[in-house]
């Protein structure tokens, strides 16, 4: 499907908004790090349903939503994407609470290259030599940490692959981004409600037993969750996976700076080597992509 210049420009704006909000989201999860990651995910689901339902009512999109709910194939696809994104949420929230924002940022640095690789495997997009080299350099960085340091950066890999597959699915699913996210959270909501009810029965529901500040923060999970995902879904439909991959550098860069400068997570030389390999691969990938796009734009038309 050919993407017009106007659609691409809109997609870039949506993507910039999404990745900036995602880059700052560790600040929010640090504020609720006393709450179990499972409960936070449950609140993200429930409050996202409420927020999006109000939005749908305000914008008169109910008929679109009802039409989508009648499509069994669409519901099946969104069930898969809902499971993937909920797993991504859980890993990320746990990582922030465990002071592993650096490793989480590493995952989102890897993610653009994973997206390109998935585009080749599932969408038939061809990789050029420089793109292959960028992926190999990034893989070397991960292999270094595994072989020499004896530890697999599983948080980074889990986040990279889960979000890469989520982006791939949302690109292929033909659905309004607002409806899509609402349906995803609706699918997850029965599980979330059952879990919260179980916590209440056990006397462990933080939402009730915490102070008003934590209660308000958990209730804000709907806005924190919905806005960047809405922007991402709207942007992904208007951009190639390659362009989307380029813009994704914004979120991990903000998270990286937060981890080092604000939360003072250790960045030793061994870990820096892994980051350096990822960054080198991304620089090569970005430079080649920009050079190729410029070459295509200035290519003369033969008449």
PDB file of C-alpha atoms in Angstrom:
ATOM      1  CA  UNK A   1       0.000   0.000   0.000  1.00  0.00           C
ATOM      2  CA  UNK A   2       1.464   3.347  -1.087  1.00  0.00           C
ATOM      3  CA  UNK A   3       1.617   6.007   1.630  1.00  0.00           C
ATOM      4  CA  UNK A   4       1.078   9.619   0.537  1.00  0.00           C
ATOM      5  CA  UNK A   5       3.359  12.424   1.722  1.00  0.00           C
ATOM      6  CA  UNK A   6       0.527  13.943   3.740  1.00  0.00           C
ATOM      7  CA  UNK A   7      -0.149  10.635   5.505  1.00  0.00           C
ATOM      8  CA  UNK A   8       3.546  10.180   6.217  1.00  0.00           C
ATOM      9  CA  UNK A   9       3.794  13.675   7.731  1.00  0.00           C
ATOM     10  CA  UNK A  10       0.805  12.939   9.955  1.00  0.00           C
ATOM     11  CA  UNK A  11       2.361   9.630  10.919  1.00  0.00           C
ATOM     12  CA  UNK A  12       5.608  11.318  11.929  1.00  0.00           C
ATOM     13  CA  UNK A  13       3.761  13.742  14.217  1.00  0.00           C
ATOM     14  CA  UNK A  14       1.781  10.922  15.830  1.00  0.00           C
ATOM     15  CA  UNK A  15       4.951   8.858  16.294  1.00  0.00           C
ATOM     16  CA  UNK A  16       6.900  11.783  17.793  1.00  0.00           C
ATOM     17  CA  UNK A  17       4.160  12.334  20.356  1.00  0.00           C
ATOM     18  CA  UNK A  18       3.973   8.623  21.205  1.00  0.00           C
ATOM     19  CA  UNK A  19       7.698   8.067  21.656  1.00  0.00           C
ATOM     20  CA  UNK A  20       8.195  11.231  23.712  1.00  0.00           C
ATOM     21  CA  UNK A  21       5.476  10.150  26.135  1.00  0.00           C
ATOM     22  CA  UNK A  22       6.900   6.621  26.292  1.00  0.00           C
ATOM     23  CA  UNK A  23      10.347   8.019  27.023  1.00  0.00           C
ATOM     24  CA  UNK A  24       9.022   9.859  30.075  1.00  0.00           C
ATOM     25  CA  UNK A  25       6.739   7.070  31.308  1.00  0.00           C
ATOM     26  CA  UNK A  26       9.316   5.624  33.762  1.00  0.00           C
ATOM     27  CA  UNK A  27       8.693   8.734  35.874  1.00  0.00           C
ATOM     28  CA  UNK A  28       5.064   7.692  36.272  1.00  0.00           C
ATOM     29  CA  UNK A  29       5.870   4.079  37.139  1.00  0.00           C
ATOM     30  CA  UNK A  30       8.493   5.192  39.664  1.00  0.00           C
ATOM     31  CA  UNK A  31       5.690   7.020  41.473  1.00  0.00           C
ATOM     32  CA  UNK A  32       3.694   3.776  41.790  1.00  0.00           C
ATOM     33  CA  UNK A  33       6.595   1.358  42.276  1.00  0.00           C
ATOM     34  CA  UNK A  34       5.233   0.371  45.706  1.00  0.00           C
ATOM     35  CA  UNK A  35       2.300  -1.304  43.908  1.00  0.00           C
ATOM     36  CA  UNK A  36       2.596  -4.830  42.496  1.00  0.00           C
ATOM     37  CA  UNK A  37       3.321  -4.774  38.738  1.00  0.00           C
ATOM     38  CA  UNK A  38       0.367  -7.142  38.190  1.00  0.00           C
ATOM     39  CA  UNK A  39      -2.006  -4.731  39.934  1.00  0.00           C
ATOM     40  CA  UNK A  40      -0.617  -1.792  37.960  1.00  0.00           C
ATOM     41  CA  UNK A  41      -1.233  -3.676  34.698  1.00  0.00           C
ATOM     42  CA  UNK A  42      -4.784  -4.469  35.828  1.00  0.00           C
ATOM     43  CA  UNK A  43      -5.408  -0.790  36.536  1.00  0.00           C
ATOM     44  CA  UNK A  44      -3.920   0.149  33.155  1.00  0.00           C
ATOM     45  CA  UNK A  45      -6.477  -2.117  31.516  1.00  0.00           C
ATOM     46  CA  UNK A  46      -9.537  -1.031  33.511  1.00  0.00           C
ATOM     47  CA  UNK A  47      -8.890   2.695  33.466  1.00  0.00           C
ATOM     48  CA  UNK A  48      -7.964   2.581  29.772  1.00  0.00           C
ATOM     49  CA  UNK A  49     -11.379   1.038  29.041  1.00  0.00           C
ATOM     50  CA  UNK A  50     -13.081   3.850  30.972  1.00  0.00           C
ATOM     51  CA  UNK A  51     -11.013   6.612  29.375  1.00  0.00           C
ATOM     52  CA  UNK A  52     -11.443   5.268  25.852  1.00  0.00           C
ATOM     53  CA  UNK A  53     -15.168   4.623  26.325  1.00  0.00           C
ATOM     54  CA  UNK A  54     -15.631   8.271  27.321  1.00  0.00           C
ATOM     55  CA  UNK A  55     -13.574   9.345  24.330  1.00  0.00           C
ATOM     56  CA  UNK A  56     -15.629   7.188  21.970  1.00  0.00           C
ATOM     57  CA  UNK A  57     -18.839   8.653  23.370  1.00  0.00           C
ATOM     58  CA  UNK A  58     -17.522  12.201  22.966  1.00  0.00           C
ATOM     59  CA  UNK A  59     -16.464  11.640  19.356  1.00  0.00           C
ATOM     60  CA  UNK A  60     -19.495   9.599  18.261  1.00  0.00           C
ATOM     61  CA  UNK A  61     -17.554   6.464  17.284  1.00  0.00           C
ATOM     62  CA  UNK A  62     -19.889   3.880  18.826  1.00  0.00           C
ATOM     63  CA  UNK A  63     -21.164   2.608  15.487  1.00  0.00           C
ATOM     64  CA  UNK A  64     -17.616   1.999  14.320  1.00  0.00           C
ATOM     65  CA  UNK A  65     -16.876   0.143  17.530  1.00  0.00           C
ATOM     66  CA  UNK A  66     -20.002  -2.019  17.264  1.00  0.00           C
ATOM     67  CA  UNK A  67     -19.153  -2.854  13.661  1.00  0.00           C
ATOM     68  CA  UNK A  68     -15.657  -3.944  14.670  1.00  0.00           C
ATOM     69  CA  UNK A  69     -17.000  -6.083  17.506  1.00  0.00           C
ATOM     70  CA  UNK A  70     -19.008  -8.112  14.974  1.00  0.00           C
ATOM     71  CA  UNK A  71     -15.882  -9.127  13.033  1.00  0.00           C
ATOM     72  CA  UNK A  72     -14.643 -12.435  14.432  1.00  0.00           C
ATOM     73  CA  UNK A  73     -11.346 -12.371  12.525  1.00  0.00           C
ATOM     74  CA  UNK A  74     -10.610  -8.863  13.778  1.00  0.00           C
ATOM     75  CA  UNK A  75     -11.403  -9.870  17.364  1.00  0.00           C
ATOM     76  CA  UNK A  76      -9.077 -12.857  17.089  1.00  0.00           C
ATOM     77  CA  UNK A  77      -6.232 -10.660  15.823  1.00  0.00           C
ATOM     78  CA  UNK A  78      -6.786  -8.065  18.549  1.00  0.00           C
ATOM     79  CA  UNK A  79      -6.848 -10.797  21.176  1.00  0.00           C
ATOM     80  CA  UNK A  80      -3.335 -11.782  20.132  1.00  0.00           C
ATOM     81  CA  UNK A  81      -2.123  -8.170  20.119  1.00  0.00           C
ATOM     82  CA  UNK A  82      -3.764  -7.592  23.533  1.00  0.00           C
ATOM     83  CA  UNK A  83      -1.879 -10.529  25.053  1.00  0.00           C
ATOM     84  CA  UNK A  84       1.408  -9.318  23.576  1.00  0.00           C
ATOM     85  CA  UNK A  85       1.052  -5.714  24.767  1.00  0.00           C
ATOM     86  CA  UNK A  86      -0.051  -6.754  28.270  1.00  0.00           C
ATOM     87  CA  UNK A  87       3.108  -8.883  28.550  1.00  0.00           C
ATOM     88  CA  UNK A  88       5.146  -5.890  27.383  1.00  0.00           C
ATOM     89  CA  UNK A  89       3.507  -3.685  30.025  1.00  0.00           C
ATOM     90  CA  UNK A  90       4.202  -6.178  32.806  1.00  0.00           C
ATOM     91  CA  UNK A  91       7.895  -6.577  31.966  1.00  0.00           C
ATOM     92  CA  UNK A  92       8.424  -2.822  31.655  1.00  0.00           C
ATOM     93  CA  UNK A  93       6.661  -1.965  34.936  1.00  0.00           C
ATOM     94  CA  UNK A  94       8.647  -4.667  36.750  1.00  0.00           C
ATOM     95  CA  UNK A  95      11.909  -3.368  35.257  1.00  0.00           C
ATOM     96  CA  UNK A  96      11.241   0.205  36.411  1.00  0.00           C
ATOM     97  CA  UNK A  97      10.385  -0.969  39.940  1.00  0.00           C
ATOM     98  CA  UNK A  98      13.576  -3.077  40.037  1.00  0.00           C
ATOM     99  CA  UNK A  99      15.751  -0.130  38.932  1.00  0.00           C
ATOM    100  CA  UNK A 100      16.433  -1.664  35.532  1.00  0.00           C
ATOM    101  CA  UNK A 101      15.406   1.287  33.373  1.00  0.00           C
ATOM    102  CA  UNK A 102      18.751   1.109  31.564  1.00  0.00           C
ATOM    103  CA  UNK A 103      18.063  -2.452  30.449  1.00  0.00           C
ATOM    104  CA  UNK A 104      14.539  -1.459  29.445  1.00  0.00           C
ATOM    105  CA  UNK A 105      15.948   1.387  27.355  1.00  0.00           C
ATOM    106  CA  UNK A 106      18.342  -1.100  25.741  1.00  0.00           C
ATOM    107  CA  UNK A 107      15.315  -3.132  24.688  1.00  0.00           C
ATOM    108  CA  UNK A 108      13.770  -0.170  22.923  1.00  0.00           C
ATOM    109  CA  UNK A 109      17.069   0.650  21.246  1.00  0.00           C
ATOM    110  CA  UNK A 110      17.088  -2.900  19.856  1.00  0.00           C
ATOM    111  CA  UNK A 111      13.419  -2.710  18.887  1.00  0.00           C
ATOM    112  CA  UNK A 112      13.852  -0.685  15.640  1.00  0.00           C
ATOM    113  CA  UNK A 113      16.209  -3.343  14.301  1.00  0.00           C
ATOM    114  CA  UNK A 114      13.795  -6.065  15.397  1.00  0.00           C
ATOM    115  CA  UNK A 115      11.006  -4.218  13.565  1.00  0.00           C
ATOM    116  CA  UNK A 116      13.063  -4.154  10.373  1.00  0.00           C
ATOM    117  CA  UNK A 117      13.844  -7.853  10.741  1.00  0.00           C
ATOM    118  CA  UNK A 118      10.161  -8.679  11.279  1.00  0.00           C
ATOM    119  CA  UNK A 119       9.279  -6.580   8.251  1.00  0.00           C
ATOM    120  CA  UNK A 120      11.592  -8.739   6.168  1.00  0.00           C
ATOM    121  CA  UNK A 121      10.221 -12.013   7.556  1.00  0.00           C
ATOM    122  CA  UNK A 122       6.495 -11.259   7.535  1.00  0.00           C
ATOM    123  CA  UNK A 123       5.979  -8.376   5.088  1.00  0.00           C
ATOM    124  CA  UNK A 124       8.522  -9.257   2.423  1.00  0.00           C
ATOM    125  CA  UNK A 125      10.567  -6.085   2.956  1.00  0.00           C
ATOM    126  CA  UNK A 126      14.112  -6.619   1.674  1.00  0.00           C
ATOM    127  CA  UNK A 127      17.085  -5.798   3.858  1.00  0.00           C
ATOM    128  CA  UNK A 128      20.072  -4.057   2.317  1.00  0.00           C
ATOM    129  CA  UNK A 129      23.678  -4.863   3.195  1.00  0.00           C
ATOM    130  CA  UNK A 130      24.000  -1.975   5.669  1.00  0.00           C
ATOM    131  CA  UNK A 131      20.801  -3.040   7.421  1.00  0.00           C
ATOM    132  CA  UNK A 132      22.079  -6.590   7.796  1.00  0.00           C
ATOM    133  CA  UNK A 133      25.377  -5.244   9.136  1.00  0.00           C
ATOM    134  CA  UNK A 134      23.532  -3.062  11.672  1.00  0.00           C
ATOM    135  CA  UNK A 135      21.553  -6.070  12.930  1.00  0.00           C
ATOM    136  CA  UNK A 136      24.738  -8.168  13.181  1.00  0.00           C
ATOM    137  CA  UNK A 137      26.527  -5.462  15.201  1.00  0.00           C
ATOM    138  CA  UNK A 138      23.564  -5.213  17.588  1.00  0.00           C
ATOM    139  CA  UNK A 139      23.518  -8.999  17.901  1.00  0.00           C
ATOM    140  CA  UNK A 140      27.232  -8.918  18.744  1.00  0.00           C
ATOM    141  CA  UNK A 141      26.487  -6.511  21.591  1.00  0.00           C
ATOM    142  CA  UNK A 142      23.914  -8.898  23.055  1.00  0.00           C
ATOM    143  CA  UNK A 143      26.256 -11.869  22.515  1.00  0.00           C
ATOM    144  CA  UNK A 144      29.051 -10.018  24.336  1.00  0.00           C
ATOM    145  CA  UNK A 145      26.909  -9.608  27.422  1.00  0.00           C
ATOM    146  CA  UNK A 146      25.830 -13.239  27.279  1.00  0.00           C
ATOM    147  CA  UNK A 147      29.249 -14.854  26.656  1.00  0.00           C
ATOM    148  CA  UNK A 148      31.680 -12.614  28.530  1.00  0.00           C
ATOM    149  CA  UNK A 149      29.435 -11.357  31.311  1.00  0.00           C
ATOM    150  CA  UNK A 150      27.405 -14.537  31.666  1.00  0.00           C
ATOM    151  CA  UNK A 151      24.057 -12.740  31.707  1.00  0.00           C
ATOM    152  CA  UNK A 152      21.392 -12.501  29.046  1.00  0.00           C
ATOM    153  CA  UNK A 153      19.668  -9.085  28.916  1.00  0.00           C
ATOM    154  CA  UNK A 154      16.293 -10.815  28.991  1.00  0.00           C
ATOM    155  CA  UNK A 155      14.367  -7.680  29.963  1.00  0.00           C
ATOM    156  CA  UNK A 156      15.717  -5.881  26.899  1.00  0.00           C
ATOM    157  CA  UNK A 157      15.016  -8.815  24.568  1.00  0.00           C
ATOM    158  CA  UNK A 158      11.520  -9.407  25.975  1.00  0.00           C
ATOM    159  CA  UNK A 159      10.577  -5.756  25.493  1.00  0.00           C
ATOM    160  CA  UNK A 160      12.134  -5.539  22.023  1.00  0.00           C
ATOM    161  CA  UNK A 161      10.480  -8.637  20.606  1.00  0.00           C
ATOM    162  CA  UNK A 162       7.088  -8.145  22.268  1.00  0.00           C
ATOM    163  CA  UNK A 163       6.770  -4.565  21.074  1.00  0.00           C
ATOM    164  CA  UNK A 164       8.149  -5.479  17.670  1.00  0.00           C
ATOM    165  CA  UNK A 165       5.451  -8.122  17.202  1.00  0.00           C
ATOM    166  CA  UNK A 166       2.814  -5.739  18.552  1.00  0.00           C
ATOM    167  CA  UNK A 167       3.816  -3.100  16.017  1.00  0.00           C
ATOM    168  CA  UNK A 168       3.761  -5.680  13.235  1.00  0.00           C
ATOM    169  CA  UNK A 169       0.260  -6.831  14.171  1.00  0.00           C
ATOM    170  CA  UNK A 170      -1.136  -3.319  14.539  1.00  0.00           C
ATOM    171  CA  UNK A 171       0.250  -2.400  11.138  1.00  0.00           C
ATOM    172  CA  UNK A 172      -1.554  -5.341   9.530  1.00  0.00           C
ATOM    173  CA  UNK A 173      -4.849  -5.035  11.452  1.00  0.00           C
ATOM    174  CA  UNK A 174      -7.248  -2.723   9.626  1.00  0.00           C
ATOM    175  CA  UNK A 175      -8.980  -0.975  12.520  1.00  0.00           C
ATOM    176  CA  UNK A 176      -9.390   2.550  13.835  1.00  0.00           C
ATOM    177  CA  UNK A 177      -6.595   3.031  16.419  1.00  0.00           C
ATOM    178  CA  UNK A 178      -9.024   4.182  19.101  1.00  0.00           C
ATOM    179  CA  UNK A 179     -11.377   1.258  18.521  1.00  0.00           C
ATOM    180  CA  UNK A 180      -8.455  -1.135  18.351  1.00  0.00           C
ATOM    181  CA  UNK A 181      -7.043  -0.120  21.714  1.00  0.00           C
ATOM    182  CA  UNK A 182     -10.480  -0.116  23.342  1.00  0.00           C
ATOM    183  CA  UNK A 183     -11.209  -3.617  22.057  1.00  0.00           C
ATOM    184  CA  UNK A 184      -7.797  -4.834  23.249  1.00  0.00           C
ATOM    185  CA  UNK A 185      -8.403  -3.522  26.750  1.00  0.00           C
ATOM    186  CA  UNK A 186     -11.994  -4.810  26.738  1.00  0.00           C
ATOM    187  CA  UNK A 187     -10.659  -8.273  25.931  1.00  0.00           C
ATOM    188  CA  UNK A 188      -8.240  -8.045  28.871  1.00  0.00           C
ATOM    189  CA  UNK A 189     -10.706  -6.403  31.293  1.00  0.00           C
ATOM    190  CA  UNK A 190     -12.434  -9.575  32.619  1.00  0.00           C
ATOM    191  CA  UNK A 191      -9.058 -10.993  33.685  1.00  0.00           C
ATOM    192  CA  UNK A 192      -8.072  -7.642  35.217  1.00  0.00           C
ATOM    193  CA  UNK A 193     -11.341  -7.349  37.149  1.00  0.00           C
ATOM    194  CA  UNK A 194     -11.112 -10.912  38.465  1.00  0.00           C
ATOM    195  CA  UNK A 195      -7.550 -10.299  39.624  1.00  0.00           C
ATOM    196  CA  UNK A 196      -8.435  -7.013  41.357  1.00  0.00           C
ATOM    197  CA  UNK A 197     -11.426  -8.670  43.043  1.00  0.00           C
ATOM    198  CA  UNK A 198      -9.175 -11.481  44.238  1.00  0.00           C
ATOM    199  CA  UNK A 199      -6.714  -8.949  45.670  1.00  0.00           C
ATOM    200  CA  UNK A 200      -9.594  -7.227  47.461  1.00  0.00           C
ATOM    201  CA  UNK A 201     -10.737 -10.526  48.953  1.00  0.00           C
ATOM    202  CA  UNK A 202      -7.200 -11.131  50.201  1.00  0.00           C
ATOM    203  CA  UNK A 203      -7.000  -7.635  51.669  1.00  0.00           C
ATOM    204  CA  UNK A 204      -4.109  -6.815  49.340  1.00  0.00           C
ATOM    205  CA  UNK A 205      -5.719  -4.333  46.940  1.00  0.00           C
ATOM    206  CA  UNK A 206      -3.373  -1.338  47.097  1.00  0.00           C
ATOM    207  CA  UNK A 207      -5.874   0.926  45.364  1.00  0.00           C
ATOM    208  CA  UNK A 208      -8.155   0.796  48.416  1.00  0.00           C
ATOM    209  CA  UNK A 209      -5.584   0.536  51.178  1.00  0.00           C
ATOM    210  CA  UNK A 210      -3.185   3.214  49.913  1.00  0.00           C
ATOM    211  CA  UNK A 211      -3.404   6.960  50.248  1.00  0.00           C
ATOM    212  CA  UNK A 212      -5.304   9.276  47.945  1.00  0.00           C
ATOM    213  CA  UNK A 213      -2.170  10.158  45.956  1.00  0.00           C
ATOM    214  CA  UNK A 214      -1.499   6.551  44.937  1.00  0.00           C
ATOM    215  CA  UNK A 215      -5.195   6.056  44.212  1.00  0.00           C
ATOM    216  CA  UNK A 216      -5.237   9.045  41.850  1.00  0.00           C
ATOM    217  CA  UNK A 217      -2.015   7.925  40.195  1.00  0.00           C
ATOM    218  CA  UNK A 218      -3.438   4.455  39.516  1.00  0.00           C
ATOM    219  CA  UNK A 219      -6.647   5.992  38.163  1.00  0.00           C
ATOM    220  CA  UNK A 220      -4.514   8.093  35.802  1.00  0.00           C
ATOM    221  CA  UNK A 221      -3.141   4.877  34.287  1.00  0.00           C
ATOM    222  CA  UNK A 222      -5.849   5.036  31.634  1.00  0.00           C
ATOM    223  CA  UNK A 223      -4.597   8.354  30.278  1.00  0.00           C
ATOM    224  CA  UNK A 224      -0.924   7.412  30.654  1.00  0.00           C
ATOM    225  CA  UNK A 225      -1.557   4.189  28.745  1.00  0.00           C
ATOM    226  CA  UNK A 226      -4.040   5.310  26.129  1.00  0.00           C
ATOM    227  CA  UNK A 227      -2.562   8.518  24.764  1.00  0.00           C
ATOM    228  CA  UNK A 228       0.817   7.155  23.587  1.00  0.00           C
ATOM    229  CA  UNK A 229      -0.717   3.924  22.269  1.00  0.00           C
ATOM    230  CA  UNK A 230      -3.359   5.858  20.331  1.00  0.00           C
ATOM    231  CA  UNK A 231      -0.631   8.002  18.802  1.00  0.00           C
ATOM    232  CA  UNK A 232       1.508   4.952  18.058  1.00  0.00           C
ATOM    233  CA  UNK A 233      -1.328   3.073  16.366  1.00  0.00           C
ATOM    234  CA  UNK A 234      -2.239   6.123  14.300  1.00  0.00           C
ATOM    235  CA  UNK A 235       1.394   6.627  13.312  1.00  0.00           C
ATOM    236  CA  UNK A 236       2.140   2.979  12.528  1.00  0.00           C
ATOM    237  CA  UNK A 237      -0.651   2.833   9.958  1.00  0.00           C
ATOM    238  CA  UNK A 238       0.824   5.829   8.127  1.00  0.00           C
ATOM    239  CA  UNK A 239       4.515   4.898   8.195  1.00  0.00           C
ATOM    240  CA  UNK A 240       6.713   2.140   6.887  1.00  0.00           C
ATOM    241  CA  UNK A 241       8.297  -0.078   9.519  1.00  0.00           C
ATOM    242  CA  UNK A 242      11.649   1.470   8.567  1.00  0.00           C
ATOM    243  CA  UNK A 243      10.508   5.044   9.247  1.00  0.00           C
ATOM    244  CA  UNK A 244       8.757   3.956  12.417  1.00  0.00           C
ATOM    245  CA  UNK A 245      11.976   2.282  13.492  1.00  0.00           C
ATOM    246  CA  UNK A 246      13.962   5.494  13.029  1.00  0.00           C
ATOM    247  CA  UNK A 247      11.607   7.511  15.209  1.00  0.00           C
ATOM    248  CA  UNK A 248      11.633   4.917  17.978  1.00  0.00           C
ATOM    249  CA  UNK A 249      15.075   6.096  19.080  1.00  0.00           C
ATOM    250  CA  UNK A 250      13.415   9.001  20.901  1.00  0.00           C
ATOM    251  CA  UNK A 251      11.818   6.914  23.669  1.00  0.00           C
ATOM    252  CA  UNK A 252      14.884   4.886  24.733  1.00  0.00           C
ATOM    253  CA  UNK A 253      17.102   7.970  24.580  1.00  0.00           C
ATOM    254  CA  UNK A 254      14.854   9.814  27.046  1.00  0.00           C
ATOM    255  CA  UNK A 255      14.639   6.707  29.263  1.00  0.00           C
ATOM    256  CA  UNK A 256      18.434   6.243  29.110  1.00  0.00           C
ATOM    257  CA  UNK A 257      19.026   9.817  30.273  1.00  0.00           C
ATOM    258  CA  UNK A 258      16.452   9.435  33.046  1.00  0.00           C
ATOM    259  CA  UNK A 259      18.106   6.217  34.260  1.00  0.00           C
ATOM    260  CA  UNK A 260      21.629   7.678  34.350  1.00  0.00           C
ATOM    261  CA  UNK A 261      21.050  11.329  35.281  1.00  0.00           C
ATOM    262  CA  UNK A 262      17.911  11.201  37.422  1.00  0.00           C
ATOM    263  CA  UNK A 263      17.754   7.716  38.946  1.00  0.00           C
ATOM    264  CA  UNK A 264      21.548   7.126  38.974  1.00  0.00           C
ATOM    265  CA  UNK A 265      21.505   3.554  37.724  1.00  0.00           C
ATOM    266  CA  UNK A 266      25.065   2.195  37.302  1.00  0.00           C
ATOM    267  CA  UNK A 267      26.529   2.329  33.805  1.00  0.00           C
ATOM    268  CA  UNK A 268      29.755   0.346  34.008  1.00  0.00           C
ATOM    269  CA  UNK A 269      32.191  -0.227  31.137  1.00  0.00           C
ATOM    270  CA  UNK A 270      30.905  -3.752  30.416  1.00  0.00           C
ATOM    271  CA  UNK A 271      27.335  -2.597  30.048  1.00  0.00           C
ATOM    272  CA  UNK A 272      28.502   0.409  28.032  1.00  0.00           C
ATOM    273  CA  UNK A 273      30.104  -1.924  25.459  1.00  0.00           C
ATOM    274  CA  UNK A 274      26.710  -3.548  24.833  1.00  0.00           C
ATOM    275  CA  UNK A 275      25.087  -0.138  24.447  1.00  0.00           C
ATOM    276  CA  UNK A 276      27.929   0.986  22.155  1.00  0.00           C
ATOM    277  CA  UNK A 277      27.320  -1.967  19.824  1.00  0.00           C
ATOM    278  CA  UNK A 278      23.599  -1.180  19.675  1.00  0.00           C
ATOM    279  CA  UNK A 279      24.268   2.510  19.080  1.00  0.00           C
ATOM    280  CA  UNK A 280      26.823   1.757  16.355  1.00  0.00           C
ATOM    281  CA  UNK A 281      24.343  -0.493  14.598  1.00  0.00           C
ATOM    282  CA  UNK A 282      21.650   2.176  14.844  1.00  0.00           C
ATOM    283  CA  UNK A 283      23.966   4.904  13.531  1.00  0.00           C
ATOM    284  CA  UNK A 284      24.888   2.740  10.542  1.00  0.00           C
ATOM    285  CA  UNK A 285      21.264   1.837   9.931  1.00  0.00           C
ATOM    286  CA  UNK A 286      20.079   5.454  10.204  1.00  0.00           C
ATOM    287  CA  UNK A 287      22.834   6.905   8.034  1.00  0.00           C
ATOM    288  CA  UNK A 288      22.231   4.352   5.280  1.00  0.00           C
ATOM    289  CA  UNK A 289      18.478   4.904   5.377  1.00  0.00           C
ATOM    290  CA  UNK A 290      18.832   8.699   5.194  1.00  0.00           C
ATOM    291  CA  UNK A 291      21.371   8.437   2.356  1.00  0.00           C
ATOM    292  CA  UNK A 292      19.133   6.110   0.397  1.00  0.00           C
ATOM    293  CA  UNK A 293      16.029   8.272   0.890  1.00  0.00           C
ATOM    294  CA  UNK A 294      17.952  11.338  -0.240  1.00  0.00           C
ATOM    295  CA  UNK A 295      19.240   9.452  -3.292  1.00  0.00           C
ATOM    296  CA  UNK A 296      15.705   8.425  -4.235  1.00  0.00           C
ATOM    297  CA  UNK A 297      14.401  12.002  -3.875  1.00  0.00           C
ATOM    298  CA  UNK A 298      17.064  13.523  -6.122  1.00  0.00           C
ATOM    299  CA  UNK A 299      16.992  10.746  -8.738  1.00  0.00           C
ATOM    300  CA  UNK A 300      16.182  12.358 -12.112  1.00  0.00           C
ATOM    301  CA  UNK A 301      13.088  11.317 -14.018  1.00  0.00           C
ATOM    302  CA  UNK A 302      13.901   9.810 -17.410  1.00  0.00           C
ATOM    303  CA  UNK A 303      11.425  10.790 -20.149  1.00  0.00           C
TER     304      UNK A 303
END
